[in-house]
Amino acid sequence: MDDLIRSHRRWLKDSIRKKVDWGATGQSRGLPPPPVQKPVPPDARTVALPEPDRFDPVCTAGLLRVLRSRRSIRRYADTPLSLQELAFLLWSTQGITERYGDEATFRPVPSAGARHAFETYLFCRRVETLEEGIYRYLPLSHSLLFEFRERGLADRISEACLGQRFVGKGAVTFFWSVIPYRMEWRYGPAAHRVLPMDAGHVCQNLYLSAGAIGAGVCAVAAYDQEALDALLRLDGEEEFVIYLAPVGKLAADAIGNTGPPEP
Ligand SMILES: Cc1cc2nc3c(=O)[nH]c(=O)nc-3n(C[C@H](O)[C@H](O)[C@H](O)COP(=O)(O)O)c2cc1C
């Protein structure tokens, strides 16, 4: 068997836990826990989001219907998302339901050790009342931070996703970056096995909550790492993209038109 395949298979196993020097992790050395959210620049432009008590009217489909019909959707209607709908998608994927001091948070998705090592960036293209551009979700205040706007973002995003045209075409594209130290602080080298599991939970919640508001999603894991990190202005080492997903209202012909599997 190819050595590369063999070494990557090992990475799937929790045998790594036996090799961790548990006295060397940041937590066991008494280092402070890393912040649960990236800092907000003092001159930041932020947008407050509708709170969870306003989500009921937008969630029109029950869980059973959503589960039965869930598919990856790669074609979207031109209809924009409302700010309420976007707020619901953000809250259901990374919102905070309970805080444990400044150290940890609990959210609608589980996370190994409640470390929640992701940040959420959005390319908002068709969201009512929002200017097109790149935003970052601030779960602590349930608000959006406007990051930047540039010409041709939709095309550049789809190029960075190896030419997958539908990626830049959603009303919103979710990008999840990982800040590995948030997980390494507790689990050292065992962090890297659980991070993709955590990412899966987040994206699955996006599929389910999008289904509840009549929108479609397609998970995307195939992209040019360096190009996408550069596009989102991430350093590529302490923070980098791990997963992404465009979302949009269902086009009339979306059913049975879900497109080919990933490249
Ligand atoms: C981890 C993961 C990565 C994926 N990456 C891509 C991708 O890069 N491009 C794409 O078009 N679909 C991608 N998909 C969607 C799959 O192709 C899709 O889930 C699969 O064809 C099954 O279809 P369904 O989701 O409608 O059941 C990905 C799905 C997962 C779970």
PDB file of C-alpha atoms and ligand atoms in Angstrom:
ATOM      1  CA  MET A   1       0.000   0.000   0.000  1.00  0.00           C
ATOM      2  CA  ASP A   2       1.094   3.504  -0.815  1.00  0.00           C
ATOM      3  CA  ASP A   3       2.899   5.153   2.166  1.00  0.00           C
ATOM      4  CA  LEU A   4       0.869   8.338   1.831  1.00  0.00           C
ATOM      5  CA  ILE A   5      -2.406   6.420   2.094  1.00  0.00           C
ATOM      6  CA  ARG A   6      -1.102   4.401   5.022  1.00  0.00           C
ATOM      7  CA  SER A   7       0.013   7.486   6.942  1.00  0.00           C
ATOM      8  CA  HIS A   8      -3.269   9.252   6.289  1.00  0.00           C
ATOM      9  CA  ARG A   9      -5.258   6.226   7.452  1.00  0.00           C
ATOM     10  CA  ARG A  10      -3.381   6.391  10.733  1.00  0.00           C
ATOM     11  CA  TRP A  11      -4.602   9.937  11.120  1.00  0.00           C
ATOM     12  CA  LEU A  12      -8.198   8.658  11.239  1.00  0.00           C
ATOM     13  CA  LYS A  13      -7.461   6.534  14.311  1.00  0.00           C
ATOM     14  CA  ASP A  14      -7.562   7.742  17.888  1.00  0.00           C
ATOM     15  CA  SER A  15      -4.256   5.947  18.567  1.00  0.00           C
ATOM     16  CA  ILE A  16      -2.750   9.461  18.539  1.00  0.00           C
ATOM     17  CA  ARG A  17      -4.198   9.934  22.053  1.00  0.00           C
ATOM     18  CA  LYS A  18      -1.676   7.415  23.450  1.00  0.00           C
ATOM     19  CA  LYS A  19       1.202   9.481  22.052  1.00  0.00           C
ATOM     20  CA  VAL A  20       0.089  12.836  23.395  1.00  0.00           C
ATOM     21  CA  ASP A  21       2.308  14.293  26.104  1.00  0.00           C
ATOM     22  CA  TRP A  22      -0.582  15.453  28.270  1.00  0.00           C
ATOM     23  CA  GLY A  23       1.734  17.457  30.488  1.00  0.00           C
ATOM     24  CA  ALA A  24       2.784  19.611  27.524  1.00  0.00           C
ATOM     25  CA  THR A  25      -0.572  20.967  26.354  1.00  0.00           C
ATOM     26  CA  GLY A  26      -1.273  24.655  26.877  1.00  0.00           C
ATOM     27  CA  GLN A  27      -4.084  23.842  29.292  1.00  0.00           C
ATOM     28  CA  SER A  28      -1.995  21.549  31.509  1.00  0.00           C
ATOM     29  CA  ARG A  29       0.864  24.106  31.540  1.00  0.00           C
ATOM     30  CA  GLY A  30      -1.616  26.642  32.900  1.00  0.00           C
ATOM     31  CA  LEU A  31      -1.615  28.875  29.798  1.00  0.00           C
ATOM     32  CA  PRO A  32      -4.779  30.970  29.462  1.00  0.00           C
ATOM     33  CA  PRO A  33      -7.467  29.558  27.170  1.00  0.00           C
ATOM     34  CA  PRO A  34      -7.431  31.227  23.747  1.00  0.00           C
ATOM     35  CA  PRO A  35     -10.336  33.663  23.169  1.00  0.00           C
ATOM     36  CA  VAL A  36     -13.570  31.994  22.038  1.00  0.00           C
ATOM     37  CA  GLN A  37     -13.896  34.568  19.247  1.00  0.00           C
ATOM     38  CA  LYS A  38     -11.348  36.526  17.202  1.00  0.00           C
ATOM     39  CA  PRO A  39     -10.998  40.095  18.464  1.00  0.00           C
ATOM     40  CA  VAL A  40     -13.144  42.826  16.962  1.00  0.00           C
ATOM     41  CA  PRO A  41     -11.168  45.834  15.630  1.00  0.00           C
ATOM     42  CA  PRO A  42     -12.082  49.098  17.441  1.00  0.00           C
ATOM     43  CA  ASP A  43     -13.284  50.795  14.232  1.00  0.00           C
ATOM     44  CA  ALA A  44     -15.353  47.763  13.108  1.00  0.00           C
ATOM     45  CA  ARG A  45     -18.593  48.229  11.189  1.00  0.00           C
ATOM     46  CA  THR A  46     -21.091  45.808  12.704  1.00  0.00           C
ATOM     47  CA  VAL A  47     -24.677  44.812  11.978  1.00  0.00           C
ATOM     48  CA  ALA A  48     -26.938  43.544  14.786  1.00  0.00           C
ATOM     49  CA  LEU A  49     -28.820  40.365  13.849  1.00  0.00           C
ATOM     50  CA  PRO A  50     -32.417  39.355  14.710  1.00  0.00           C
ATOM     51  CA  GLU A  51     -32.489  37.300  17.918  1.00  0.00           C
ATOM     52  CA  PRO A  52     -33.615  33.643  18.191  1.00  0.00           C
ATOM     53  CA  ASP A  53     -37.087  34.609  19.488  1.00  0.00           C
ATOM     54  CA  ARG A  54     -37.759  35.902  15.947  1.00  0.00           C
ATOM     55  CA  PHE A  55     -36.861  32.673  14.124  1.00  0.00           C
ATOM     56  CA  ASP A  56     -40.194  30.831  14.420  1.00  0.00           C
ATOM     57  CA  PRO A  57     -41.885  32.569  11.452  1.00  0.00           C
ATOM     58  CA  VAL A  58     -39.031  31.697   9.055  1.00  0.00           C
ATOM     59  CA  CYS A  59     -38.769  27.993  10.018  1.00  0.00           C
ATOM     60  CA  THR A  60     -41.644  26.635   8.014  1.00  0.00           C
ATOM     61  CA  ALA A  61     -40.580  22.993   7.520  1.00  0.00           C
ATOM     62  CA  GLY A  62     -40.525  20.365  10.260  1.00  0.00           C
ATOM     63  CA  LEU A  63     -37.490  18.193  10.961  1.00  0.00           C
ATOM     64  CA  LEU A  64     -38.915  15.048   9.390  1.00  0.00           C
ATOM     65  CA  ARG A  65     -39.679  16.801   6.106  1.00  0.00           C
ATOM     66  CA  VAL A  66     -36.248  18.432   6.111  1.00  0.00           C
ATOM     67  CA  LEU A  67     -34.480  15.124   6.733  1.00  0.00           C
ATOM     68  CA  ARG A  68     -36.472  13.310   4.058  1.00  0.00           C
ATOM     69  CA  SER A  69     -35.766  15.859   1.373  1.00  0.00           C
ATOM     70  CA  ARG A  70     -32.188  16.842   2.248  1.00  0.00           C
ATOM     71  CA  ARG A  71     -29.912  16.870  -0.796  1.00  0.00           C
ATOM     72  CA  SER A  72     -26.915  18.911  -1.865  1.00  0.00           C
ATOM     73  CA  ILE A  73     -28.241  21.781  -3.951  1.00  0.00           C
ATOM     74  CA  ARG A  74     -26.060  23.516  -6.534  1.00  0.00           C
ATOM     75  CA  ARG A  75     -28.636  25.739  -8.231  1.00  0.00           C
ATOM     76  CA  TYR A  76     -30.242  28.687  -6.445  1.00  0.00           C
ATOM     77  CA  ALA A  77     -33.111  31.101  -7.063  1.00  0.00           C
ATOM     78  CA  ASP A  78     -32.376  34.816  -7.433  1.00  0.00           C
ATOM     79  CA  THR A  79     -34.534  35.473  -4.363  1.00  0.00           C
ATOM     80  CA  PRO A  80     -32.515  37.085  -1.579  1.00  0.00           C
ATOM     81  CA  LEU A  81     -32.358  35.787   1.981  1.00  0.00           C
ATOM     82  CA  SER A  82     -33.850  38.035   4.647  1.00  0.00           C
ATOM     83  CA  LEU A  83     -31.628  39.166   7.504  1.00  0.00           C
ATOM     84  CA  GLN A  84     -33.815  37.079   9.811  1.00  0.00           C
ATOM     85  CA  GLU A  85     -33.169  33.955   7.723  1.00  0.00           C
ATOM     86  CA  LEU A  86     -29.441  34.604   7.649  1.00  0.00           C
ATOM     87  CA  ALA A  87     -29.446  35.209  11.413  1.00  0.00           C
ATOM     88  CA  PHE A  88     -31.161  31.855  11.903  1.00  0.00           C
ATOM     89  CA  LEU A  89     -28.574  30.035   9.743  1.00  0.00           C
ATOM     90  CA  LEU A  90     -25.700  31.666  11.631  1.00  0.00           C
ATOM     91  CA  TRP A  91     -27.175  31.006  15.042  1.00  0.00           C
ATOM     92  CA  SER A  92     -28.007  27.368  14.258  1.00  0.00           C
ATOM     93  CA  THR A  93     -24.460  26.709  13.038  1.00  0.00           C
ATOM     94  CA  GLN A  94     -22.329  28.756  15.462  1.00  0.00           C
ATOM     95  CA  GLY A  95     -24.607  30.805  17.740  1.00  0.00           C
ATOM     96  CA  ILE A  96     -24.091  30.709  21.489  1.00  0.00           C
ATOM     97  CA  THR A  97     -26.716  29.118  23.721  1.00  0.00           C
ATOM     98  CA  GLU A  98     -24.728  29.215  26.968  1.00  0.00           C
ATOM     99  CA  ARG A  99     -21.427  30.687  28.155  1.00  0.00           C
ATOM    100  CA  TYR A 100     -18.998  29.207  30.601  1.00  0.00           C
ATOM    101  CA  GLY A 101     -17.218  32.377  31.708  1.00  0.00           C
ATOM    102  CA  ASP A 102     -14.692  33.600  29.158  1.00  0.00           C
ATOM    103  CA  GLU A 103     -13.340  30.084  28.676  1.00  0.00           C
ATOM    104  CA  ALA A 104     -15.902  28.126  26.763  1.00  0.00           C
ATOM    105  CA  THR A 105     -19.241  28.335  24.988  1.00  0.00           C
ATOM    106  CA  PHE A 106     -22.068  25.937  24.245  1.00  0.00           C
ATOM    107  CA  ARG A 107     -23.722  26.102  20.852  1.00  0.00           C
ATOM    108  CA  PRO A 108     -26.395  24.282  18.781  1.00  0.00           C
ATOM    109  CA  VAL A 109     -23.554  22.071  17.486  1.00  0.00           C
ATOM    110  CA  PRO A 110     -21.351  19.834  19.635  1.00  0.00           C
ATOM    111  CA  SER A 111     -17.574  20.347  19.728  1.00  0.00           C
ATOM    112  CA  ALA A 112     -14.817  18.212  21.270  1.00  0.00           C
ATOM    113  CA  GLY A 113     -14.140  19.686  24.718  1.00  0.00           C
ATOM    114  CA  ALA A 114     -16.519  22.559  23.816  1.00  0.00           C
ATOM    115  CA  ARG A 115     -13.503  24.214  22.171  1.00  0.00           C
ATOM    116  CA  HIS A 116     -15.432  25.505  19.088  1.00  0.00           C
ATOM    117  CA  ALA A 117     -12.311  26.298  17.077  1.00  0.00           C
ATOM    118  CA  PHE A 118     -14.050  27.840  14.035  1.00  0.00           C
ATOM    119  CA  GLU A 119     -14.783  31.326  12.801  1.00  0.00           C
ATOM    120  CA  THR A 120     -17.531  31.901  10.210  1.00  0.00           C
ATOM    121  CA  TYR A 121     -16.948  34.178   7.225  1.00  0.00           C
ATOM    122  CA  LEU A 122     -19.694  34.979   4.745  1.00  0.00           C
ATOM    123  CA  PHE A 123     -19.732  36.172   1.210  1.00  0.00           C
ATOM    124  CA  CYS A 124     -23.096  37.954   1.226  1.00  0.00           C
ATOM    125  CA  ARG A 125     -24.323  38.458  -2.308  1.00  0.00           C
ATOM    126  CA  ARG A 126     -28.106  38.585  -1.986  1.00  0.00           C
ATOM    127  CA  VAL A 127     -29.170  39.360   1.577  1.00  0.00           C
ATOM    128  CA  GLU A 128     -31.867  41.983   2.144  1.00  0.00           C
ATOM    129  CA  THR A 129     -30.451  45.165   3.721  1.00  0.00           C
ATOM    130  CA  LEU A 130     -26.814  43.985   3.516  1.00  0.00           C
ATOM    131  CA  GLU A 131     -24.271  45.468   1.161  1.00  0.00           C
ATOM    132  CA  GLU A 132     -22.472  42.787  -0.905  1.00  0.00           C
ATOM    133  CA  GLY A 133     -19.134  41.788   0.623  1.00  0.00           C
ATOM    134  CA  ILE A 134     -17.240  39.610   3.058  1.00  0.00           C
ATOM    135  CA  TYR A 135     -18.491  39.539   6.651  1.00  0.00           C
ATOM    136  CA  ARG A 136     -17.481  37.705   9.832  1.00  0.00           C
ATOM    137  CA  TYR A 137     -20.020  36.372  12.318  1.00  0.00           C
ATOM    138  CA  LEU A 138     -19.493  37.499  15.909  1.00  0.00           C
ATOM    139  CA  PRO A 139     -21.201  34.800  17.984  1.00  0.00           C
ATOM    140  CA  LEU A 140     -20.600  36.569  21.328  1.00  0.00           C
ATOM    141  CA  SER A 141     -22.764  39.528  20.305  1.00  0.00           C
ATOM    142  CA  HIS A 142     -24.781  37.677  17.620  1.00  0.00           C
ATOM    143  CA  SER A 143     -23.855  40.299  15.049  1.00  0.00           C
ATOM    144  CA  LEU A 144     -21.974  40.620  11.765  1.00  0.00           C
ATOM    145  CA  LEU A 145     -18.716  42.434  11.226  1.00  0.00           C
ATOM    146  CA  PHE A 146     -18.222  43.898   7.750  1.00  0.00           C
ATOM    147  CA  GLU A 147     -14.743  42.791   6.630  1.00  0.00           C
ATOM    148  CA  PHE A 148     -14.294  44.131   3.093  1.00  0.00           C
ATOM    149  CA  ARG A 149     -15.711  44.440  -0.376  1.00  0.00           C
ATOM    150  CA  GLU A 150     -13.854  43.872  -3.648  1.00  0.00           C
ATOM    151  CA  ARG A 151     -14.803  43.671  -7.312  1.00  0.00           C
ATOM    152  CA  GLY A 152     -15.423  40.252  -8.816  1.00  0.00           C
ATOM    153  CA  LEU A 153     -15.669  38.341  -5.528  1.00  0.00           C
ATOM    154  CA  ALA A 154     -18.152  35.761  -6.888  1.00  0.00           C
ATOM    155  CA  ASP A 155     -15.816  34.798  -9.754  1.00  0.00           C
ATOM    156  CA  ARG A 156     -12.701  34.817  -7.597  1.00  0.00           C
ATOM    157  CA  ILE A 157     -14.365  32.552  -5.053  1.00  0.00           C
ATOM    158  CA  SER A 158     -15.453  30.087  -7.692  1.00  0.00           C
ATOM    159  CA  GLU A 159     -11.927  30.123  -9.220  1.00  0.00           C
ATOM    160  CA  ALA A 160     -10.422  29.435  -5.777  1.00  0.00           C
ATOM    161  CA  CYS A 161     -12.863  26.515  -5.556  1.00  0.00           C
ATOM    162  CA  LEU A 162     -11.254  24.903  -8.589  1.00  0.00           C
ATOM    163  CA  GLY A 163     -13.740  26.425 -11.018  1.00  0.00           C
ATOM    164  CA  GLN A 164     -16.887  25.090  -9.288  1.00  0.00           C
ATOM    165  CA  ARG A 165     -19.179  27.782 -10.712  1.00  0.00           C
ATOM    166  CA  PHE A 166     -22.097  27.307  -8.304  1.00  0.00           C
ATOM    167  CA  VAL A 167     -19.983  28.188  -5.255  1.00  0.00           C
ATOM    168  CA  GLY A 168     -19.982  31.950  -5.787  1.00  0.00           C
ATOM    169  CA  LYS A 169     -23.618  31.900  -6.963  1.00  0.00           C
ATOM    170  CA  GLY A 170     -25.399  31.346  -3.666  1.00  0.00           C
ATOM    171  CA  ALA A 171     -27.221  34.179  -1.926  1.00  0.00           C
ATOM    172  CA  VAL A 172     -24.601  33.638   0.782  1.00  0.00           C
ATOM    173  CA  THR A 173     -21.511  31.453   0.924  1.00  0.00           C
ATOM    174  CA  PHE A 174     -20.436  30.220   4.357  1.00  0.00           C
ATOM    175  CA  PHE A 175     -16.680  29.724   4.912  1.00  0.00           C
ATOM    176  CA  TRP A 176     -15.516  28.099   8.136  1.00  0.00           C
ATOM    177  CA  SER A 177     -11.954  28.825   9.139  1.00  0.00           C
ATOM    178  CA  VAL A 178     -10.199  26.947  11.907  1.00  0.00           C
ATOM    179  CA  ILE A 179      -7.981  28.462  14.584  1.00  0.00           C
ATOM    180  CA  PRO A 180      -6.179  25.196  15.477  1.00  0.00           C
ATOM    181  CA  TYR A 181      -4.691  26.447  18.749  1.00  0.00           C
ATOM    182  CA  ARG A 182      -8.163  26.701  20.291  1.00  0.00           C
ATOM    183  CA  MET A 183      -8.324  22.895  20.097  1.00  0.00           C
ATOM    184  CA  GLU A 184      -4.562  22.208  20.498  1.00  0.00           C
ATOM    185  CA  TRP A 185      -4.571  24.168  23.786  1.00  0.00           C
ATOM    186  CA  ARG A 186      -6.493  21.238  25.250  1.00  0.00           C
ATOM    187  CA  TYR A 187      -5.688  18.227  23.062  1.00  0.00           C
ATOM    188  CA  GLY A 188      -2.217  18.916  21.619  1.00  0.00           C
ATOM    189  CA  PRO A 189      -1.615  16.771  18.510  1.00  0.00           C
ATOM    190  CA  ALA A 190      -4.886  14.882  19.111  1.00  0.00           C
ATOM    191  CA  ALA A 191      -6.721  18.103  18.143  1.00  0.00           C
ATOM    192  CA  HIS A 192      -6.419  17.506  14.421  1.00  0.00           C
ATOM    193  CA  ARG A 193      -8.468  14.324  14.425  1.00  0.00           C
ATOM    194  CA  VAL A 194     -11.508  15.942  16.026  1.00  0.00           C
ATOM    195  CA  LEU A 195     -11.507  19.252  14.125  1.00  0.00           C
ATOM    196  CA  PRO A 196     -12.956  17.817  10.893  1.00  0.00           C
ATOM    197  CA  MET A 197     -15.602  16.009  12.974  1.00  0.00           C
ATOM    198  CA  ASP A 198     -16.588  19.342  14.485  1.00  0.00           C
ATOM    199  CA  ALA A 199     -16.728  20.920  11.020  1.00  0.00           C
ATOM    200  CA  GLY A 200     -19.096  18.164   9.876  1.00  0.00           C
ATOM    201  CA  HIS A 201     -21.533  18.970  12.680  1.00  0.00           C
ATOM    202  CA  VAL A 202     -21.536  22.644  11.747  1.00  0.00           C
ATOM    203  CA  CYS A 203     -22.217  22.021   8.081  1.00  0.00           C
ATOM    204  CA  GLN A 204     -24.908  19.441   8.832  1.00  0.00           C
ATOM    205  CA  ASN A 205     -26.729  22.027  10.941  1.00  0.00           C
ATOM    206  CA  LEU A 206     -26.512  24.383   7.974  1.00  0.00           C
ATOM    207  CA  TYR A 207     -28.122  21.726   5.736  1.00  0.00           C
ATOM    208  CA  LEU A 208     -30.928  21.193   8.258  1.00  0.00           C
ATOM    209  CA  SER A 209     -31.625  24.814   9.091  1.00  0.00           C
ATOM    210  CA  ALA A 210     -31.475  25.817   5.410  1.00  0.00           C
ATOM    211  CA  GLY A 211     -33.991  23.040   4.694  1.00  0.00           C
ATOM    212  CA  ALA A 212     -36.294  24.530   7.340  1.00  0.00           C
ATOM    213  CA  ILE A 213     -36.386  27.916   5.528  1.00  0.00           C
ATOM    214  CA  GLY A 214     -36.752  26.529   1.995  1.00  0.00           C
ATOM    215  CA  ALA A 215     -33.104  27.025   1.046  1.00  0.00           C
ATOM    216  CA  GLY A 216     -30.505  24.635  -0.345  1.00  0.00           C
ATOM    217  CA  VAL A 217     -26.841  24.050   0.534  1.00  0.00           C
ATOM    218  CA  CYS A 218     -23.898  22.206  -0.960  1.00  0.00           C
ATOM    219  CA  ALA A 219     -20.915  21.271   1.223  1.00  0.00           C
ATOM    220  CA  VAL A 220     -17.596  22.005  -0.498  1.00  0.00           C
ATOM    221  CA  ALA A 221     -14.266  20.585   0.585  1.00  0.00           C
ATOM    222  CA  ALA A 222     -12.429  20.836  -2.757  1.00  0.00           C
ATOM    223  CA  TYR A 223     -10.628  24.172  -3.102  1.00  0.00           C
ATOM    224  CA  ASP A 224      -7.202  25.750  -3.521  1.00  0.00           C
ATOM    225  CA  GLN A 225      -6.153  26.219   0.120  1.00  0.00           C
ATOM    226  CA  GLU A 226      -3.639  29.023  -0.452  1.00  0.00           C
ATOM    227  CA  ALA A 227      -5.874  30.921  -2.899  1.00  0.00           C
ATOM    228  CA  LEU A 228      -8.920  30.842  -0.610  1.00  0.00           C
ATOM    229  CA  ASP A 229      -6.955  31.766   2.515  1.00  0.00           C
ATOM    230  CA  ALA A 230      -5.423  34.720   0.641  1.00  0.00           C
ATOM    231  CA  LEU A 231      -8.831  35.798  -0.661  1.00  0.00           C
ATOM    232  CA  LEU A 232     -10.287  35.846   2.873  1.00  0.00           C
ATOM    233  CA  ARG A 233      -7.098  37.516   4.202  1.00  0.00           C
ATOM    234  CA  LEU A 234      -6.275  34.643   6.582  1.00  0.00           C
ATOM    235  CA  ASP A 235      -2.652  33.942   7.501  1.00  0.00           C
ATOM    236  CA  GLY A 236      -2.885  30.269   6.433  1.00  0.00           C
ATOM    237  CA  GLU A 237      -1.087  28.962   9.524  1.00  0.00           C
ATOM    238  CA  GLU A 238      -2.826  30.117  12.725  1.00  0.00           C
ATOM    239  CA  GLU A 239      -6.110  30.374  10.836  1.00  0.00           C
ATOM    240  CA  PHE A 240      -7.161  28.789   7.559  1.00  0.00           C
ATOM    241  CA  VAL A 241     -10.285  27.651   5.723  1.00  0.00           C
ATOM    242  CA  ILE A 242     -11.452  24.124   6.546  1.00  0.00           C
ATOM    243  CA  TYR A 243     -14.870  23.853   4.833  1.00  0.00           C
ATOM    244  CA  LEU A 244     -17.380  25.993   2.972  1.00  0.00           C
ATOM    245  CA  ALA A 245     -20.925  25.896   1.664  1.00  0.00           C
ATOM    246  CA  PRO A 246     -22.997  28.128  -0.618  1.00  0.00           C
ATOM    247  CA  VAL A 247     -26.650  28.607   0.374  1.00  0.00           C
ATOM    248  CA  GLY A 248     -29.570  29.938  -1.627  1.00  0.00           C
ATOM    249  CA  LYS A 249     -33.334  29.788  -1.881  1.00  0.00           C
ATOM    250  CA  LEU A 250     -34.492  26.779  -3.897  1.00  0.00           C
ATOM    251  CA  ALA A 251     -34.919  27.407  -7.610  1.00  0.00           C
ATOM    252  CA  ALA A 252     -38.260  26.177  -9.007  1.00  0.00           C
ATOM    253  CA  ASP A 253     -36.443  23.341 -10.796  1.00  0.00           C
ATOM    254  CA  ALA A 254     -34.056  22.526  -7.940  1.00  0.00           C
ATOM    255  CA  ILE A 255     -35.613  19.148  -7.174  1.00  0.00           C
ATOM    256  CA  GLY A 256     -33.980  16.477  -9.291  1.00  0.00           C
ATOM    257  CA  ASN A 257     -31.402  18.988 -10.406  1.00  0.00           C
ATOM    258  CA  THR A 258     -28.844  18.597  -7.705  1.00  0.00           C
ATOM    259  CA  GLY A 259     -25.847  18.265 -10.028  1.00  0.00           C
ATOM    260  CA  PRO A 260     -22.932  15.874 -10.165  1.00  0.00           C
ATOM    261  CA  PRO A 261     -20.919  14.711  -7.173  1.00  0.00           C
ATOM    262  CA  GLU A 262     -17.827  16.640  -6.212  1.00  0.00           C
ATOM    263  CA  PRO A 263     -14.799  16.661  -8.576  1.00  0.00           C
TER     264      PRO A 263
HETATM  265  C1  LIG B   1     -17.029  16.397   3.102  1.00  0.00           C
HETATM  266  C2  LIG B   1     -17.796  16.728   1.846  1.00  0.00           C
HETATM  267  C3  LIG B   1     -17.170  17.399   0.830  1.00  0.00           C
HETATM  268  C4  LIG B   1     -17.882  17.749  -0.336  1.00  0.00           C
HETATM  269  N1  LIG B   1     -17.270  18.506  -1.289  1.00  0.00           N
HETATM  270  C5  LIG B   1     -17.963  18.840  -2.414  1.00  0.00           C
HETATM  271  C6  LIG B   1     -17.367  19.681  -3.400  1.00  0.00           C
HETATM  272  O1  LIG B   1     -16.232  20.135  -3.271  1.00  0.00           O
HETATM  273  N2  LIG B   1     -18.104  19.964  -4.504  1.00  0.00           N
HETATM  274  C7  LIG B   1     -19.382  19.499  -4.677  1.00  0.00           C
HETATM  275  O2  LIG B   1     -20.000  19.804  -5.703  1.00  0.00           O
HETATM  276  N3  LIG B   1     -19.980  18.729  -3.729  1.00  0.00           N
HETATM  277  C8  LIG B   1     -19.315  18.400  -2.612  1.00  0.00           C
HETATM  278  N4  LIG B   1     -19.922  17.655  -1.639  1.00  0.00           N
HETATM  279  C9  LIG B   1     -21.328  17.216  -1.800  1.00  0.00           C
HETATM  280  C10 LIG B   1     -21.379  15.727  -2.168  1.00  0.00           C
HETATM  281  O3  LIG B   1     -21.018  15.550  -3.511  1.00  0.00           O
HETATM  282  C11 LIG B   1     -22.795  15.212  -1.905  1.00  0.00           C
HETATM  283  O4  LIG B   1     -23.057  15.239  -0.515  1.00  0.00           O
HETATM  284  C12 LIG B   1     -22.978  13.788  -2.440  1.00  0.00           C
HETATM  285  O5  LIG B   1     -22.957  13.767  -3.852  1.00  0.00           O
HETATM  286  C13 LIG B   1     -24.276  13.178  -1.953  1.00  0.00           C
HETATM  287  O6  LIG B   1     -25.350  13.957  -2.370  1.00  0.00           O
HETATM  288  P1  LIG B   1     -26.433  14.532  -1.336  1.00  0.00           P
HETATM  289  O7  LIG B   1     -25.719  15.468  -0.397  1.00  0.00           O
HETATM  290  O8  LIG B   1     -27.450  15.238  -2.191  1.00  0.00           O
HETATM  291  O9  LIG B   1     -26.999  13.364  -0.583  1.00  0.00           O
HETATM  292  C14 LIG B   1     -19.239  17.341  -0.468  1.00  0.00           C
HETATM  293  C15 LIG B   1     -19.864  16.665   0.581  1.00  0.00           C
HETATM  294  C16 LIG B   1     -19.161  16.383   1.731  1.00  0.00           C
HETATM  295  C17 LIG B   1     -19.895  15.706   2.875  1.00  0.00           C
END
